[in-house]
PDB file of C-alpha atoms and ligand atoms in Angstrom:
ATOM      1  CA  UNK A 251    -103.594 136.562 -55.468  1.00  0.00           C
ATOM      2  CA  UNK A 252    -106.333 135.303 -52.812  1.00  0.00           C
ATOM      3  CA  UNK A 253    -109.202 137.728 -52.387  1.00  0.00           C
ATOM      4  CA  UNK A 254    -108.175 140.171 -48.928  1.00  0.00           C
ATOM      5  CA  UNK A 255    -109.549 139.070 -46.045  1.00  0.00           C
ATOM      6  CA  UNK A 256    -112.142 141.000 -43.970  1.00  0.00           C
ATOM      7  CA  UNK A 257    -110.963 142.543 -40.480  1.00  0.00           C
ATOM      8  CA  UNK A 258    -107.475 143.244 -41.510  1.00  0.00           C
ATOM      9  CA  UNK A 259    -105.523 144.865 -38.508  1.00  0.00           C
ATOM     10  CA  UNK A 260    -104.501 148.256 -40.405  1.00  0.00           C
ATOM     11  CA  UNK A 261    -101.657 149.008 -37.712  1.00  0.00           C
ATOM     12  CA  UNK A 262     -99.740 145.728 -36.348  1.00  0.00           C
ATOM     13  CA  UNK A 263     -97.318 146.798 -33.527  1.00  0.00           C
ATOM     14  CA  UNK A 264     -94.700 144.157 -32.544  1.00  0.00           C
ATOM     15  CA  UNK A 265     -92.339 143.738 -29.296  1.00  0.00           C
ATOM     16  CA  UNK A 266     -89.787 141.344 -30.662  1.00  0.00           C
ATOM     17  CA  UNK A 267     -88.197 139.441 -27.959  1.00  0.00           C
ATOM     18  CA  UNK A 268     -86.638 136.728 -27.158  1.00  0.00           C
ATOM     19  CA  UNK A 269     -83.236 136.902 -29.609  1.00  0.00           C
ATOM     20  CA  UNK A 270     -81.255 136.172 -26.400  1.00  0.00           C
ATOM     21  CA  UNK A 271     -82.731 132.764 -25.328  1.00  0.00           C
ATOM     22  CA  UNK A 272     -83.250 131.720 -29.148  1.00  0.00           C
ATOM     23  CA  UNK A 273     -79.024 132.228 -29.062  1.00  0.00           C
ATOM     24  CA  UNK A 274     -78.578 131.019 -25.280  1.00  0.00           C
ATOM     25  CA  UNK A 275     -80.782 127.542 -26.589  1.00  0.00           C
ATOM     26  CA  UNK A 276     -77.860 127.197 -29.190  1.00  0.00           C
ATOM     27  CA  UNK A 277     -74.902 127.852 -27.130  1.00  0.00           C
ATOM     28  CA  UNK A 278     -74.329 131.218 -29.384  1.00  0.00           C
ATOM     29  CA  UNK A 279     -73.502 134.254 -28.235  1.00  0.00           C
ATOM     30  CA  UNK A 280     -77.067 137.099 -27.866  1.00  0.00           C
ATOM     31  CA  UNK A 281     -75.416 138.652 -30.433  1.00  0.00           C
ATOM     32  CA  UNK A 282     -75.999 135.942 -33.092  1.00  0.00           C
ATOM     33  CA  UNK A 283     -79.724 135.846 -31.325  1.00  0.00           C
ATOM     34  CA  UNK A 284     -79.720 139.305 -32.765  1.00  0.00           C
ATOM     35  CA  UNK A 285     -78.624 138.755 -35.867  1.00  0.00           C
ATOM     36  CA  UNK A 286     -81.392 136.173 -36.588  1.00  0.00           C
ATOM     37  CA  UNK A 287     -84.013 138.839 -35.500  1.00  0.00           C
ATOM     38  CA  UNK A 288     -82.384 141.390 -38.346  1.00  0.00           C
ATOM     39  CA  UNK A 289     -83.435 138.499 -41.101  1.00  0.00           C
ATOM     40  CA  UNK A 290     -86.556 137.845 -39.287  1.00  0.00           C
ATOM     41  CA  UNK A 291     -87.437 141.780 -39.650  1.00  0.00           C
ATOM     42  CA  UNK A 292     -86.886 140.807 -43.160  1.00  0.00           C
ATOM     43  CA  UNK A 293     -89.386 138.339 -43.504  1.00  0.00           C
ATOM     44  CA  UNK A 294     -92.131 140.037 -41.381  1.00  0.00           C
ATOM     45  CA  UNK A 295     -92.165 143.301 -43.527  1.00  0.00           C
ATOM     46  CA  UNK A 296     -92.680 141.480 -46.331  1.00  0.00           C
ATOM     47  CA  UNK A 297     -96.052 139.315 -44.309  1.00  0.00           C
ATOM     48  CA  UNK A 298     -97.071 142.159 -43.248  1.00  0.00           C
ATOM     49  CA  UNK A 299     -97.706 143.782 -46.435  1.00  0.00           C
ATOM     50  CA  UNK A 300     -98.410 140.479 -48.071  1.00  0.00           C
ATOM     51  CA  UNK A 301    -101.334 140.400 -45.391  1.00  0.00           C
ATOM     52  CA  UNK A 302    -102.564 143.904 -46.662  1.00  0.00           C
ATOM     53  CA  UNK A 303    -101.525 145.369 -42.750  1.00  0.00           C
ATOM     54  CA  UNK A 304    -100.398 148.537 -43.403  1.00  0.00           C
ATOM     55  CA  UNK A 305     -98.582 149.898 -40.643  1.00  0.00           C
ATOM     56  CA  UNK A 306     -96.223 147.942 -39.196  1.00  0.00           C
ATOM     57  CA  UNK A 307     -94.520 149.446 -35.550  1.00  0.00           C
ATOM     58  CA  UNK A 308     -91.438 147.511 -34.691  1.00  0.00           C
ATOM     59  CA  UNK A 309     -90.185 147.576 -30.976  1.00  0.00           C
ATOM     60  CA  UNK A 310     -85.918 147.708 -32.072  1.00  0.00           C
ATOM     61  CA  UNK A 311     -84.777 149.485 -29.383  1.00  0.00           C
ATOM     62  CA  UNK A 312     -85.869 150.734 -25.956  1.00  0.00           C
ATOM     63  CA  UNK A 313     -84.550 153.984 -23.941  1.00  0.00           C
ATOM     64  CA  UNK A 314     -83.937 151.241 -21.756  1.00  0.00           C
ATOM     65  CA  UNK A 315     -81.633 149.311 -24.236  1.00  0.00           C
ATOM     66  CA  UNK A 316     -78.936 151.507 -23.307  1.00  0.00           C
ATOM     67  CA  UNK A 317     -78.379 149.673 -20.279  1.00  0.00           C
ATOM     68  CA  UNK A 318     -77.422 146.879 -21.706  1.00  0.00           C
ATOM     69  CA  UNK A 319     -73.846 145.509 -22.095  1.00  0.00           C
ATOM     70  CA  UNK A 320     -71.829 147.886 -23.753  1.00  0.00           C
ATOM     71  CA  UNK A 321     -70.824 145.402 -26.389  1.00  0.00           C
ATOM     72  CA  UNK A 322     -74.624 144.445 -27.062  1.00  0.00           C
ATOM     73  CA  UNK A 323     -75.429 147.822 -27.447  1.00  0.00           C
ATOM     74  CA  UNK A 324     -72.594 148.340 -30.009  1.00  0.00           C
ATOM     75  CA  UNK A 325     -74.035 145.267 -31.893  1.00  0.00           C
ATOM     76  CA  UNK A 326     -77.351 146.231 -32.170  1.00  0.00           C
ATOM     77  CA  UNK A 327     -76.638 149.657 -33.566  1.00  0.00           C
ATOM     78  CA  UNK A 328     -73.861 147.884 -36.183  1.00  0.00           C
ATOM     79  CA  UNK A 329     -76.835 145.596 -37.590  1.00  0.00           C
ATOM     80  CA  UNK A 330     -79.280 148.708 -37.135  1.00  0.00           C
ATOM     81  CA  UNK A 331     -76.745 150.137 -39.616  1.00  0.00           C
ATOM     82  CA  UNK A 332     -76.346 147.450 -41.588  1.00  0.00           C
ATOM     83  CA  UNK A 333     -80.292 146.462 -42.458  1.00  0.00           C
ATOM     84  CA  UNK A 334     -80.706 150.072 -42.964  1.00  0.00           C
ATOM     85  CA  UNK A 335     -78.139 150.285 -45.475  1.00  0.00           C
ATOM     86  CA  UNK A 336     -79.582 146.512 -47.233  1.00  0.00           C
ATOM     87  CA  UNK A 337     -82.777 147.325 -47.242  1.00  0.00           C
ATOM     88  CA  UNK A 338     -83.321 150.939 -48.524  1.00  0.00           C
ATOM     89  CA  UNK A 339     -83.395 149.784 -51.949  1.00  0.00           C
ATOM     90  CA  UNK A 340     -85.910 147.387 -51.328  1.00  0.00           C
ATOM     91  CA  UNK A 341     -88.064 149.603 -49.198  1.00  0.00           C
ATOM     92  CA  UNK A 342     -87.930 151.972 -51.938  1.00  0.00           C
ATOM     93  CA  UNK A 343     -88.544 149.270 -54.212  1.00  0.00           C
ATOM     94  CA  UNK A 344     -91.876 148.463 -52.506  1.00  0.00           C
ATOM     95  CA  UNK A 345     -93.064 151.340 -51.569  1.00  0.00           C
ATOM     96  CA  UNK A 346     -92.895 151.354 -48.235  1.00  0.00           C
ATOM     97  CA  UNK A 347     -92.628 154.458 -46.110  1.00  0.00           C
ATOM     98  CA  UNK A 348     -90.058 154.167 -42.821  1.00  0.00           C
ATOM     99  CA  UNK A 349     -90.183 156.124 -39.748  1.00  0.00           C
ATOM    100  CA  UNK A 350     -89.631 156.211 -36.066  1.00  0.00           C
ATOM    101  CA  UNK A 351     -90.668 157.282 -32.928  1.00  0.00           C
ATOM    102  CA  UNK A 352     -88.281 157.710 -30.334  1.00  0.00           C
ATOM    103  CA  UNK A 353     -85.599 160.054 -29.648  1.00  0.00           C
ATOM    104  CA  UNK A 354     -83.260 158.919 -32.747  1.00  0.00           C
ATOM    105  CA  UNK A 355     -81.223 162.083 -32.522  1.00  0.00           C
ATOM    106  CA  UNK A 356     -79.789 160.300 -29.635  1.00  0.00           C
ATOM    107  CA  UNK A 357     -78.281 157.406 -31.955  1.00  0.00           C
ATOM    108  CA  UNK A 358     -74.652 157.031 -32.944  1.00  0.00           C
ATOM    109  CA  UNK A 359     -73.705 159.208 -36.072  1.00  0.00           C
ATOM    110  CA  UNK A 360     -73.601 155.723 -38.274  1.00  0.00           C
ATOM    111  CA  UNK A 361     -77.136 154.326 -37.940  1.00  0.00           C
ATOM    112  CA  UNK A 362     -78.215 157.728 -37.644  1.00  0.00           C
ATOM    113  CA  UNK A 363     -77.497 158.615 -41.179  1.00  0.00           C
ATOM    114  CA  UNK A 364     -78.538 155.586 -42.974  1.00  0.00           C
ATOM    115  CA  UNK A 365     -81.997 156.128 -40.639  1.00  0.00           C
ATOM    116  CA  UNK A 366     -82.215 159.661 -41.920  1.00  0.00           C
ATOM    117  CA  UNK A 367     -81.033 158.450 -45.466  1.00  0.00           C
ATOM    118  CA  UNK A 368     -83.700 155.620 -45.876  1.00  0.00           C
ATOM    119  CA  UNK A 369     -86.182 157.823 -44.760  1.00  0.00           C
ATOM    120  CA  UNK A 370     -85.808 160.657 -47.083  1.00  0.00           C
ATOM    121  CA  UNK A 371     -85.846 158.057 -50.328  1.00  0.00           C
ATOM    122  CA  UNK A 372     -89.322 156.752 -48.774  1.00  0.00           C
ATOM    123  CA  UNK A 373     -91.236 159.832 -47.346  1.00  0.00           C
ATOM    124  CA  UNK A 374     -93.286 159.884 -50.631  1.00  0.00           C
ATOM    125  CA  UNK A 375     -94.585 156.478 -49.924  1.00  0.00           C
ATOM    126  CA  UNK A 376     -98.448 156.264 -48.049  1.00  0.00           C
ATOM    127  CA  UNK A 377    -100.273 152.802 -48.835  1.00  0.00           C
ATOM    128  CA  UNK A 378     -97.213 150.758 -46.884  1.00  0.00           C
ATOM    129  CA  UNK A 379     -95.414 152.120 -43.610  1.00  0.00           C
ATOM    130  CA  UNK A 380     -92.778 150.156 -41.292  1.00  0.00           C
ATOM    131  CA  UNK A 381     -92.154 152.850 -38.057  1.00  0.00           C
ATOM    132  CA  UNK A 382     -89.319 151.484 -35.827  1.00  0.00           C
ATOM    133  CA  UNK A 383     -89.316 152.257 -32.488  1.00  0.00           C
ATOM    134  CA  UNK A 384     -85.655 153.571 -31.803  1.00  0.00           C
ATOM    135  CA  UNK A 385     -84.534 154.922 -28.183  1.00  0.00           C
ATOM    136  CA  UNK A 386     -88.205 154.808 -27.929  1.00  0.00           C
ATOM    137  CA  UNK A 387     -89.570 154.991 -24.334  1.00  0.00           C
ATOM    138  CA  UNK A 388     -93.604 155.876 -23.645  1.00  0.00           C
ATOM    139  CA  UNK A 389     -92.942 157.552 -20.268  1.00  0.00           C
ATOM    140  CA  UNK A 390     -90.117 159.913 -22.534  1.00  0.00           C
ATOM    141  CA  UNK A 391     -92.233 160.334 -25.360  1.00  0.00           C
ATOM    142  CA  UNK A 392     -95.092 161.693 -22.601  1.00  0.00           C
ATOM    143  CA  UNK A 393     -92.287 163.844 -21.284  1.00  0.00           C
ATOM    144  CA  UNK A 394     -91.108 165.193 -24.679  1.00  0.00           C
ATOM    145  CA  UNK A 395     -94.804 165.958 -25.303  1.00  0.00           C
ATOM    146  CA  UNK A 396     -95.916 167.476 -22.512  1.00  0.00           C
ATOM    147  CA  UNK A 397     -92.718 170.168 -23.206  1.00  0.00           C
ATOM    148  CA  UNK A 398     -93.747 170.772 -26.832  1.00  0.00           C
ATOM    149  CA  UNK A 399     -97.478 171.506 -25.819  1.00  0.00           C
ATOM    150  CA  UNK A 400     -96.464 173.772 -22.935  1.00  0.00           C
ATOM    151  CA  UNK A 401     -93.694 175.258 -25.892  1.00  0.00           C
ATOM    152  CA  UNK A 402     -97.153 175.967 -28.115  1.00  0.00           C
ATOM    153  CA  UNK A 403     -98.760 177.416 -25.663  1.00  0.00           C
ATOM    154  CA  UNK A 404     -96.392 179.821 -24.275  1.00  0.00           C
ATOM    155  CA  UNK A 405     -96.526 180.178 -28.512  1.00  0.00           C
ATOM    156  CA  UNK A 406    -100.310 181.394 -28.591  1.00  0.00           C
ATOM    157  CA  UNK A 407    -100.622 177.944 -30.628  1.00  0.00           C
ATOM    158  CA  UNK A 408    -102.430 176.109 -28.071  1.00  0.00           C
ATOM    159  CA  UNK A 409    -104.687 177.509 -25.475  1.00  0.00           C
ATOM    160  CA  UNK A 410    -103.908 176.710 -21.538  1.00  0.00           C
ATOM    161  CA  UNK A 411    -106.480 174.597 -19.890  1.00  0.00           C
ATOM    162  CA  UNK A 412    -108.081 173.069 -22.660  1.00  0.00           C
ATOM    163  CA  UNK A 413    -105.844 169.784 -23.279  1.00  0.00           C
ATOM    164  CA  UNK A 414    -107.746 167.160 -25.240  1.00  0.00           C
ATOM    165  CA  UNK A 415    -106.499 163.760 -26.216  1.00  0.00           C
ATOM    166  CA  UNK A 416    -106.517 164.769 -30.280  1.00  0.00           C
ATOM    167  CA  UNK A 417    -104.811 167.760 -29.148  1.00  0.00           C
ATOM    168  CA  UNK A 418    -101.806 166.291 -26.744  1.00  0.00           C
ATOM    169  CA  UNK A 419    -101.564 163.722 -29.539  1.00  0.00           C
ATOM    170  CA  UNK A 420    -100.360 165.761 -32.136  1.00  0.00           C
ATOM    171  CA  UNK A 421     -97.392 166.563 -30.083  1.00  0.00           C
ATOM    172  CA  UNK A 422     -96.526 162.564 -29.498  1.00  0.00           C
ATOM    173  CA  UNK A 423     -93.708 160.906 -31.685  1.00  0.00           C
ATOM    174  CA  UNK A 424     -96.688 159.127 -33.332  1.00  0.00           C
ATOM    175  CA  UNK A 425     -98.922 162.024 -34.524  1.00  0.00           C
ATOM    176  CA  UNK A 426    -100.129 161.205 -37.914  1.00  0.00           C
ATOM    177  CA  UNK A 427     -99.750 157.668 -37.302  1.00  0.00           C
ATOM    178  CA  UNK A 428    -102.889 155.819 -36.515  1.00  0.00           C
ATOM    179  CA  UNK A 429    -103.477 153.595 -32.924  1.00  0.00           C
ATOM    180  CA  UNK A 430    -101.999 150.575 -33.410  1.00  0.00           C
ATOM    181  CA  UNK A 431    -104.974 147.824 -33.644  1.00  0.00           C
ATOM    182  CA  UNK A 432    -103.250 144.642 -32.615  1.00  0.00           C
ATOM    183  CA  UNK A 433    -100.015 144.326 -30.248  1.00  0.00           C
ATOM    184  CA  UNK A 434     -98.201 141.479 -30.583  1.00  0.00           C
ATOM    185  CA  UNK A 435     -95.247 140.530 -28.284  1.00  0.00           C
ATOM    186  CA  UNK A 436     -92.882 137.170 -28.578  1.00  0.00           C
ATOM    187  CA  UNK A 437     -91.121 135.069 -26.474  1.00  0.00           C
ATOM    188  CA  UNK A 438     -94.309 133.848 -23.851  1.00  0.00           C
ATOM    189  CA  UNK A 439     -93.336 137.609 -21.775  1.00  0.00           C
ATOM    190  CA  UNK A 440     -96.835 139.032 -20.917  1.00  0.00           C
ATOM    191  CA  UNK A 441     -95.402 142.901 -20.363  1.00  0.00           C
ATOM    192  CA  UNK A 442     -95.805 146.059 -22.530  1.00  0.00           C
ATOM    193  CA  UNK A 443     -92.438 147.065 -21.681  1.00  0.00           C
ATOM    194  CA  UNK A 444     -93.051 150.914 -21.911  1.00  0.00           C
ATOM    195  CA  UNK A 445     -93.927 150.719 -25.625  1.00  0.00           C
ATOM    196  CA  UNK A 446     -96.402 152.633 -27.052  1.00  0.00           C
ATOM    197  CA  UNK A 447     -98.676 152.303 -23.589  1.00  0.00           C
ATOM    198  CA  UNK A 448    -101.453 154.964 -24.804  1.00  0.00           C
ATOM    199  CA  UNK A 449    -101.982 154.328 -28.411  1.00  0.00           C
ATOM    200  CA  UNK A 450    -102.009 150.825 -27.658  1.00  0.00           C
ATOM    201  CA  UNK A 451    -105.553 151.654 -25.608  1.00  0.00           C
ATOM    202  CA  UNK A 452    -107.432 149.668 -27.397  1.00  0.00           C
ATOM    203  CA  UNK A 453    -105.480 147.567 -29.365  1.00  0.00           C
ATOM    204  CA  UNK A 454    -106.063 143.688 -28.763  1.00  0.00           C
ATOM    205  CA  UNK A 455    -102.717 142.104 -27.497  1.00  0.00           C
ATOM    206  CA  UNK A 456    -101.666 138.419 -28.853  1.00  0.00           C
ATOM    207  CA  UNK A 457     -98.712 137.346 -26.621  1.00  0.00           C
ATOM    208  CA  UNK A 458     -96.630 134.604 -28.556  1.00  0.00           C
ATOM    209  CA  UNK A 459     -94.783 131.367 -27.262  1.00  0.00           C
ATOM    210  CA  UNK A 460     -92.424 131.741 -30.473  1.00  0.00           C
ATOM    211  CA  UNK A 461     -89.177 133.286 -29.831  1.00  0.00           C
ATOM    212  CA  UNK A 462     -88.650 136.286 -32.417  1.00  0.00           C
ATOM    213  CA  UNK A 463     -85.698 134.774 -34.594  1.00  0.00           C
ATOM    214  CA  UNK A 464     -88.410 131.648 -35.209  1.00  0.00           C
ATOM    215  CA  UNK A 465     -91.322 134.256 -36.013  1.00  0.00           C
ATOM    216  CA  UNK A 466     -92.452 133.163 -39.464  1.00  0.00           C
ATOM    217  CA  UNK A 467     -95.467 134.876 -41.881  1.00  0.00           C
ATOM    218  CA  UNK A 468     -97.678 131.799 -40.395  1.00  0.00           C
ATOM    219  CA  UNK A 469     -97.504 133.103 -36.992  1.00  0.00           C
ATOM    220  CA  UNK A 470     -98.551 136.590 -38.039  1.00  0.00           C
ATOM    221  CA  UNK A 471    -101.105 135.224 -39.925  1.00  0.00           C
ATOM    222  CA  UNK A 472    -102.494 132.971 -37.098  1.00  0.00           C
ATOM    223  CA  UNK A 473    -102.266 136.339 -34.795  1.00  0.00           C
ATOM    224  CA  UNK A 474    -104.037 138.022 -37.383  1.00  0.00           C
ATOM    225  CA  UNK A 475    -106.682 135.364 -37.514  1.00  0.00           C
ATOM    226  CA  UNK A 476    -107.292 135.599 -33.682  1.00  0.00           C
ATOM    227  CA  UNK A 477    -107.580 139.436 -33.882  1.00  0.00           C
ATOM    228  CA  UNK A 478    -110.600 138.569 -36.365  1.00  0.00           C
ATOM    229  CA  UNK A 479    -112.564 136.473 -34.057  1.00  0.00           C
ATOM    230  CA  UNK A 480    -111.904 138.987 -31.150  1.00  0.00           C
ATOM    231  CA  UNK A 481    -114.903 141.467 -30.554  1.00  0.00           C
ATOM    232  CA  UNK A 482    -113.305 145.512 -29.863  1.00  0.00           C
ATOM    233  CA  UNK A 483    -115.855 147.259 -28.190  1.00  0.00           C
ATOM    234  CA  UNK A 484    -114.184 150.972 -27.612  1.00  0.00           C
ATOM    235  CA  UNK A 485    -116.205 151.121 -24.467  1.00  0.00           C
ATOM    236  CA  UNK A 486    -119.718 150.526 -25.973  1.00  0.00           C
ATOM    237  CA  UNK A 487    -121.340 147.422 -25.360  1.00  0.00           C
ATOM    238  CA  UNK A 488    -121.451 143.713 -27.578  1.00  0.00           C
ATOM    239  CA  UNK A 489    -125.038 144.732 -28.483  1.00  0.00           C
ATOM    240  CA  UNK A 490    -123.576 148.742 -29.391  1.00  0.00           C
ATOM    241  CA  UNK A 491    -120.805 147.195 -31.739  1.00  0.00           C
ATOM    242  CA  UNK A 492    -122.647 144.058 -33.122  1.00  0.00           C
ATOM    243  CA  UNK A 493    -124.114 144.936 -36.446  1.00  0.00           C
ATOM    244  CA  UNK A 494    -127.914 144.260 -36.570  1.00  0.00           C
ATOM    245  CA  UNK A 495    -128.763 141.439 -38.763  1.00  0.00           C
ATOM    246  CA  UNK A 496    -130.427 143.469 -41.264  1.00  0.00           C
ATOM    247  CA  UNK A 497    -127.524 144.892 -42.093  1.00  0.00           C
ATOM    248  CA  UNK A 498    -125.459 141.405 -42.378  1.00  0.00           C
ATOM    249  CA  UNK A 499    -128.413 138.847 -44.282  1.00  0.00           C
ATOM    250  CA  UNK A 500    -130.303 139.688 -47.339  1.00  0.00           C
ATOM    251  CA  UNK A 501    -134.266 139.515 -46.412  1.00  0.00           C
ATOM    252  CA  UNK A 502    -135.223 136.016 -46.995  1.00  0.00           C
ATOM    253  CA  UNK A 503    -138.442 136.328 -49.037  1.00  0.00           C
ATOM    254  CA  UNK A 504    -141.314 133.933 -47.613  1.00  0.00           C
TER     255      UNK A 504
HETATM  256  C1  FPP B 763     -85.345 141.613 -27.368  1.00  0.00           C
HETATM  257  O1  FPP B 763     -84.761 140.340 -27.247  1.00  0.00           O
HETATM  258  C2  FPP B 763     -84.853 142.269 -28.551  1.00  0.00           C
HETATM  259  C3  FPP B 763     -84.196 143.441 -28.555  1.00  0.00           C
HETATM  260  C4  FPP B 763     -83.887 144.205 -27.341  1.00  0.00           C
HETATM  261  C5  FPP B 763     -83.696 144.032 -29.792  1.00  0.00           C
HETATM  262  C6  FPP B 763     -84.499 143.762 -31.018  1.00  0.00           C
HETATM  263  C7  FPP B 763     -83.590 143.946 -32.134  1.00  0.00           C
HETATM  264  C8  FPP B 763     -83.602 143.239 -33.293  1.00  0.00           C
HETATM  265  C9  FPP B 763     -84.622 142.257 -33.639  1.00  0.00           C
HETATM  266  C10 FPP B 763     -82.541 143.447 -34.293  1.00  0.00           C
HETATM  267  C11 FPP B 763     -82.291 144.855 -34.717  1.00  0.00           C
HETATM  268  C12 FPP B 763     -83.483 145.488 -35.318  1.00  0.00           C
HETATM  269  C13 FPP B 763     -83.527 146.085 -36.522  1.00  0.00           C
HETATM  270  C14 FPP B 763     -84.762 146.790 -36.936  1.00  0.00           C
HETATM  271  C15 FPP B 763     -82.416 146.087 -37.453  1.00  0.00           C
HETATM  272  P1  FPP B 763     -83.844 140.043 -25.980  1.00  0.00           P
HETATM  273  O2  FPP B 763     -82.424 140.271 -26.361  1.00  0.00           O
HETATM  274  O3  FPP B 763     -84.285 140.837 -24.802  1.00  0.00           O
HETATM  275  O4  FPP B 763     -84.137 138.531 -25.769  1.00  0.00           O
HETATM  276  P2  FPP B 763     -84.140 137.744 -24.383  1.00  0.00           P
HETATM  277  O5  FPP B 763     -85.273 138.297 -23.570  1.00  0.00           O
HETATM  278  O6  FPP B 763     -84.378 136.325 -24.827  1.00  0.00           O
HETATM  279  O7  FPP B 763     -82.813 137.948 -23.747  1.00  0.00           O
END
């Protein structure tokens, strides 16, 4: 195996787009666009933890989704169901822990119960974790949170007036799942799309030409690499977050 690299993104977060034009460039129907993306979801869990990232957040469905033809929406939950039900075994097999964010009670009874399924035989896992976004919306997730807080503090659990970010957080789908560090989005679109709008505050953001069903473990590695030339500075300045060379190069004795 080749030594890890430095700088590894711990949390990779992924909008995968582009399935329809990838079919539409064919002549195919979306729904075979689709079908490609299942196989590259595949592929990228395995990168991913070949890479040593160890969350990986995948963008599979929007609250927004809905709105979509009802026959696309039907597809994607049938090949929701059907990866779930392929690659438990393998998940399990790995050791990698799934879950979502979203409002999955909301999904059809079918996905639903291969989601809650795969997730029971992998909620023992820590070192590897694949979260997919499901009826996932930031603006409902906000919403849902901001009724569980006021919930704990009509409880006595929280106390009225003093809101803090690592408070409010714990109530977002995502509690107990660290920021993302890099966002990366396919198809050459340049929007966050509602997904995951305040974790991602200081993630660094890679938008991809490639069109998801052609995303291959090169082109996360290539993102990767330009998240390790890219300086995060959380606010402070280059000279804050630089480490002084003292701490980099061993004293060169005259
Ligand atoms: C965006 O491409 C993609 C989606 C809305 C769905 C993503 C779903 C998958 C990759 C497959 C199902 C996922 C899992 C985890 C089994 P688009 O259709 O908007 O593409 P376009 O912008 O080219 O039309």
């Amino acid at each position: 195996m080749p030594p890890a690299s430095p700088n590894i993104p711990n949390h990779v977060a992924i909008i995968m787009d582009g399935n329809g034009r990838w079919a539409k460039q064919r002549g195919l129907p979306r729904i075979e666009g689709h079908r490609r993306g299942v196989e590259t979801v595949r592929s990228t869990i395995d990168a991913a933890r070949d890479l040593g990232i160890h969350y990986l957040t995948l963008y599979a469905f929007s609250a927004e989704n809905w709105q979509r033809p009802a026959e696309e929406v039907s597809a994607l939950m049938g090949l929701l169901e059907f990866f779930l039900r392929r690659e438990a075994r393998t998940l399990v097999k790995n050791h990698v822990r799934l879950q979502t964010i979203g409002r999955i009670e909301e999904l059809p009874a079918g996905p639903l119960k291969e989601l809650k399924s795969a997730m029971d035989a992998t909620r023992h896992f820590t070192e590897w974790n694949l979260v997919l976004a499901l009826n996932y919306g930031s603006r409902t997730e906000l919403a849902d949170a901001a009724s569980a807080y006021a919930a704990a503090v009509a409880a006595g659990r929280e106390k009225a007036g003093e809101a803090s970010w690592s408070a409010l957080s714990r109530y977002l789908y995502t509690a107990g799942i660290p920021d993302p560090d890099l966002l990366i989005r396919t198809s050459g679109e340049t929007r966050l799309s509602n997904f995951l709008l305040m974790q991602c505050a200081y993630a660094e953001m890679i938008f991809s030409p490639v069109l998801w069903p052609d995303f291959t473990k090169a082109e996360l590695a290539a993102a990767v690499a330009e998240y390790q030339h890219r300086e995060r500075r959380f606010g402070l300045t280059s000279e804050q977050v630089q480490p002084r060379p003292t701490e980099h190069c061993p004293a060169i004795n005259p």
